[in-house]
Coordinates of C-alpha atoms in Angstrom, one line a residue:
M1 CA -6.1 27.4 -21.1
I2 CA -6.4 23.8 -19.6
N3 CA -7.8 23.5 -16.6
T4 CA -5.4 20.7 -14.6
R5 CA -8.0 20.6 -11.6
H6 CA -10.4 18.9 -13.7
T7 CA -8.1 16.9 -16.0
R8 CA -7.0 15.1 -12.5
R9 CA -10.1 14.3 -11.4
F10 CA -11.0 12.7 -14.6
F11 CA -7.6 11.0 -14.7
C12 CA -8.3 9.7 -11.4
L13 CA -12.1 8.2 -12.0
G14 CA -10.7 6.9 -15.1
S15 CA -8.2 5.2 -13.5
L16 CA -10.8 3.6 -10.7
T17 CA -12.8 2.2 -13.7
A18 CA -10.4 0.9 -15.3
L19 CA -9.1 -0.8 -12.0
G20 CA -12.6 -2.2 -11.7
A21 CA -13.1 -3.4 -15.5
C22 CA -9.2 -5.2 -15.2
G23 CA -10.7 -7.7 -12.1
F24 CA -8.9 -5.9 -9.5
T25 CA -10.1 -7.5 -6.0
P26 CA -9.0 -6.3 -2.6
V27 CA -6.6 -8.9 -1.3
Y28 CA -8.6 -9.0 2.1
G29 CA -11.6 -8.7 0.4
P30 CA -14.6 -11.4 0.0
D31 CA -12.9 -12.9 -3.0
G32 CA -9.1 -12.0 -2.6
G33 CA -6.1 -14.1 -2.2
G34 CA -5.5 -13.0 1.4
A35 CA -8.3 -15.4 2.8
A36 CA -6.7 -18.5 1.1
L37 CA -3.6 -17.8 3.4
Q38 CA -5.8 -16.8 6.9
D39 CA -6.0 -20.2 9.2
A40 CA -4.1 -22.5 6.5
V41 CA -0.2 -22.0 6.8
L42 CA 2.1 -24.2 9.0
A43 CA 5.4 -22.9 9.4
D44 CA 8.1 -25.4 9.7
A45 CA 9.1 -25.7 13.5
P46 CA 11.5 -23.3 14.4
T47 CA 15.0 -24.3 15.5
T48 CA 16.9 -20.8 16.3
R49 CA 15.7 -17.5 18.2
D50 CA 15.6 -15.8 14.8
A51 CA 13.5 -18.8 13.6
F52 CA 11.2 -18.6 16.6
L53 CA 10.7 -15.0 16.0
L54 CA 10.0 -14.8 12.5
V55 CA 7.7 -18.0 12.8
R56 CA 5.9 -16.2 15.9
E57 CA 5.3 -13.0 13.4
I58 CA 3.9 -15.1 10.6
E59 CA 1.7 -16.8 13.1
Q60 CA 0.0 -13.4 14.9
R61 CA -0.5 -12.1 11.1
L62 CA -1.8 -15.5 9.4
G63 CA -2.9 -17.3 12.2
R64 CA -1.8 -21.0 13.0
G65 CA -2.8 -23.7 10.2
S66 CA -4.6 -26.1 12.4
P67 CA -5.7 -28.0 9.7
A68 CA -3.1 -26.6 7.5
T69 CA -3.7 -26.5 4.1
Y70 CA -0.6 -24.9 3.3
G71 CA 3.2 -25.2 4.3
L72 CA 6.2 -22.9 4.7
S73 CA 9.8 -23.7 4.8
Y74 CA 12.3 -21.2 5.0
A75 CA 16.2 -20.3 5.9
I76 CA 17.5 -17.3 7.7
T77 CA 20.7 -16.1 6.9
V78 CA 21.9 -13.1 9.2
Q79 CA 24.7 -11.4 8.9
S80 CA 26.5 -8.5 10.8
E81 CA 28.3 -5.6 9.5
A82 CA 30.8 -3.0 11.0
I83 CA 29.4 0.1 10.0
A84 CA 31.0 2.6 12.0
I85 CA 34.6 2.4 13.5
D86 CA 36.1 5.0 15.6
L87 CA 39.6 6.2 15.4
N88 CA 40.9 3.7 18.2
D89 CA 39.3 0.9 15.8
V90 CA 36.0 0.2 18.3
T91 CA 33.2 -0.5 16.0
Q92 CA 30.7 1.7 17.2
R93 CA 27.6 0.9 15.3
F94 CA 26.5 -2.1 13.4
N95 CA 24.0 -3.1 10.8
L96 CA 22.1 -6.9 10.7
L97 CA 22.2 -7.9 7.3
G98 CA 18.7 -10.5 7.2
E99 CA 17.8 -12.8 4.0
I100 CA 15.1 -15.5 4.2
T101 CA 14.8 -17.9 1.1
Y102 CA 11.1 -19.5 1.2
A103 CA 8.4 -22.0 0.1
L104 CA 4.9 -22.5 0.3
R105 CA 3.8 -25.7 -0.7
H106 CA 0.3 -26.9 -1.1
L107 CA 0.3 -29.9 1.6
A108 CA -2.1 -32.3 -0.6
T109 CA -0.7 -32.1 -3.5
G110 CA 2.9 -31.2 -3.0
A111 CA 2.7 -28.2 -5.7
V112 CA 4.7 -25.1 -4.9
V113 CA 2.5 -22.4 -4.7
A114 CA 5.0 -19.6 -4.2
S115 CA 9.1 -19.2 -3.5
G116 CA 11.6 -16.6 -3.7
K117 CA 14.0 -14.5 -1.4
V118 CA 13.3 -11.3 1.1
N119 CA 15.9 -9.1 2.9
N120 CA 16.4 -6.3 4.7
F121 CA 18.2 -4.9 7.2
T122 CA 18.4 -3.1 10.8
G123 CA 21.4 -1.6 12.5
Y124 CA 22.0 -0.8 16.8
S125 CA 24.9 1.0 18.2
A126 CA 27.3 -0.8 20.1
S127 CA 28.8 2.4 22.2
G128 CA 27.5 1.4 25.4
S129 CA 28.2 -1.5 28.0
T130 CA 28.5 -4.9 27.1
V131 CA 25.1 -5.8 28.4
A132 CA 23.5 -2.8 26.4
T133 CA 25.3 -3.5 23.3
Q134 CA 23.6 -7.4 23.6
A135 CA 20.3 -5.9 24.7
A136 CA 20.7 -3.7 21.7
E137 CA 21.6 -6.8 19.0
R138 CA 18.7 -8.3 20.4
D139 CA 16.6 -5.9 20.0
A140 CA 17.5 -5.0 16.2
R141 CA 17.3 -9.1 15.7
A142 CA 13.8 -9.3 16.8
R143 CA 12.9 -5.7 14.5
L144 CA 15.0 -7.6 11.4
M145 CA 12.6 -10.8 12.2
S146 CA 9.5 -8.5 11.9
I147 CA 10.5 -6.4 8.6
L148 CA 11.4 -9.9 7.1
A149 CA 8.0 -11.6 8.0
D150 CA 6.2 -8.7 6.8
M151 CA 7.9 -8.8 3.5
L152 CA 7.3 -12.4 3.2
I153 CA 3.8 -12.4 4.4
T154 CA 2.7 -9.7 1.4
R155 CA 4.1 -11.9 -1.1
L156 CA 2.7 -15.0 -0.5
V157 CA -0.4 -12.9 0.3
V158 CA 0.3 -11.5 -3.5
A159 CA 1.0 -14.8 -4.7
A160 CA -2.4 -16.4 -2.9
P161 CA -4.3 -18.7 -5.0
L162 CA -8.0 -17.2 -5.7
P163 CA -10.7 -18.6 -3.6
A164 CA -12.8 -20.5 -5.7
T165 CA -16.2 -18.6 -6.0

């Protein structure tokens, strides 16, 4: 009979050794790509509340690029979708579907370092008063921009060029 406890330990240790041998580097480690973006990204100026919320989230996580090495362009799309309708045809719940198309470019050369799309959703209840429903929608939009900012930053950090060693 094979001892599975020892087999698992061997597999885990072997996996860690393989990661070290393949050049695995933690993103936020000394030689990771995350350091290349810290205080080096300047997002386009926001023109809407959603864009303001997105840029605020990005700047809180990556800092404000001053002077910036990279420029971040983005386009935000948010759609509302009724998902719960009662017997009187009154919508009780909405989903906000958000998508951000982005491009990170090196400002000195104009080369695009990373580009793509991220999307996700949040929901809110519309069963309260008008004021409560508006507050719930505003909160859902803020949560959506935070979620999309997290996804966007993850993609940027993974695609970031490694610092020269």
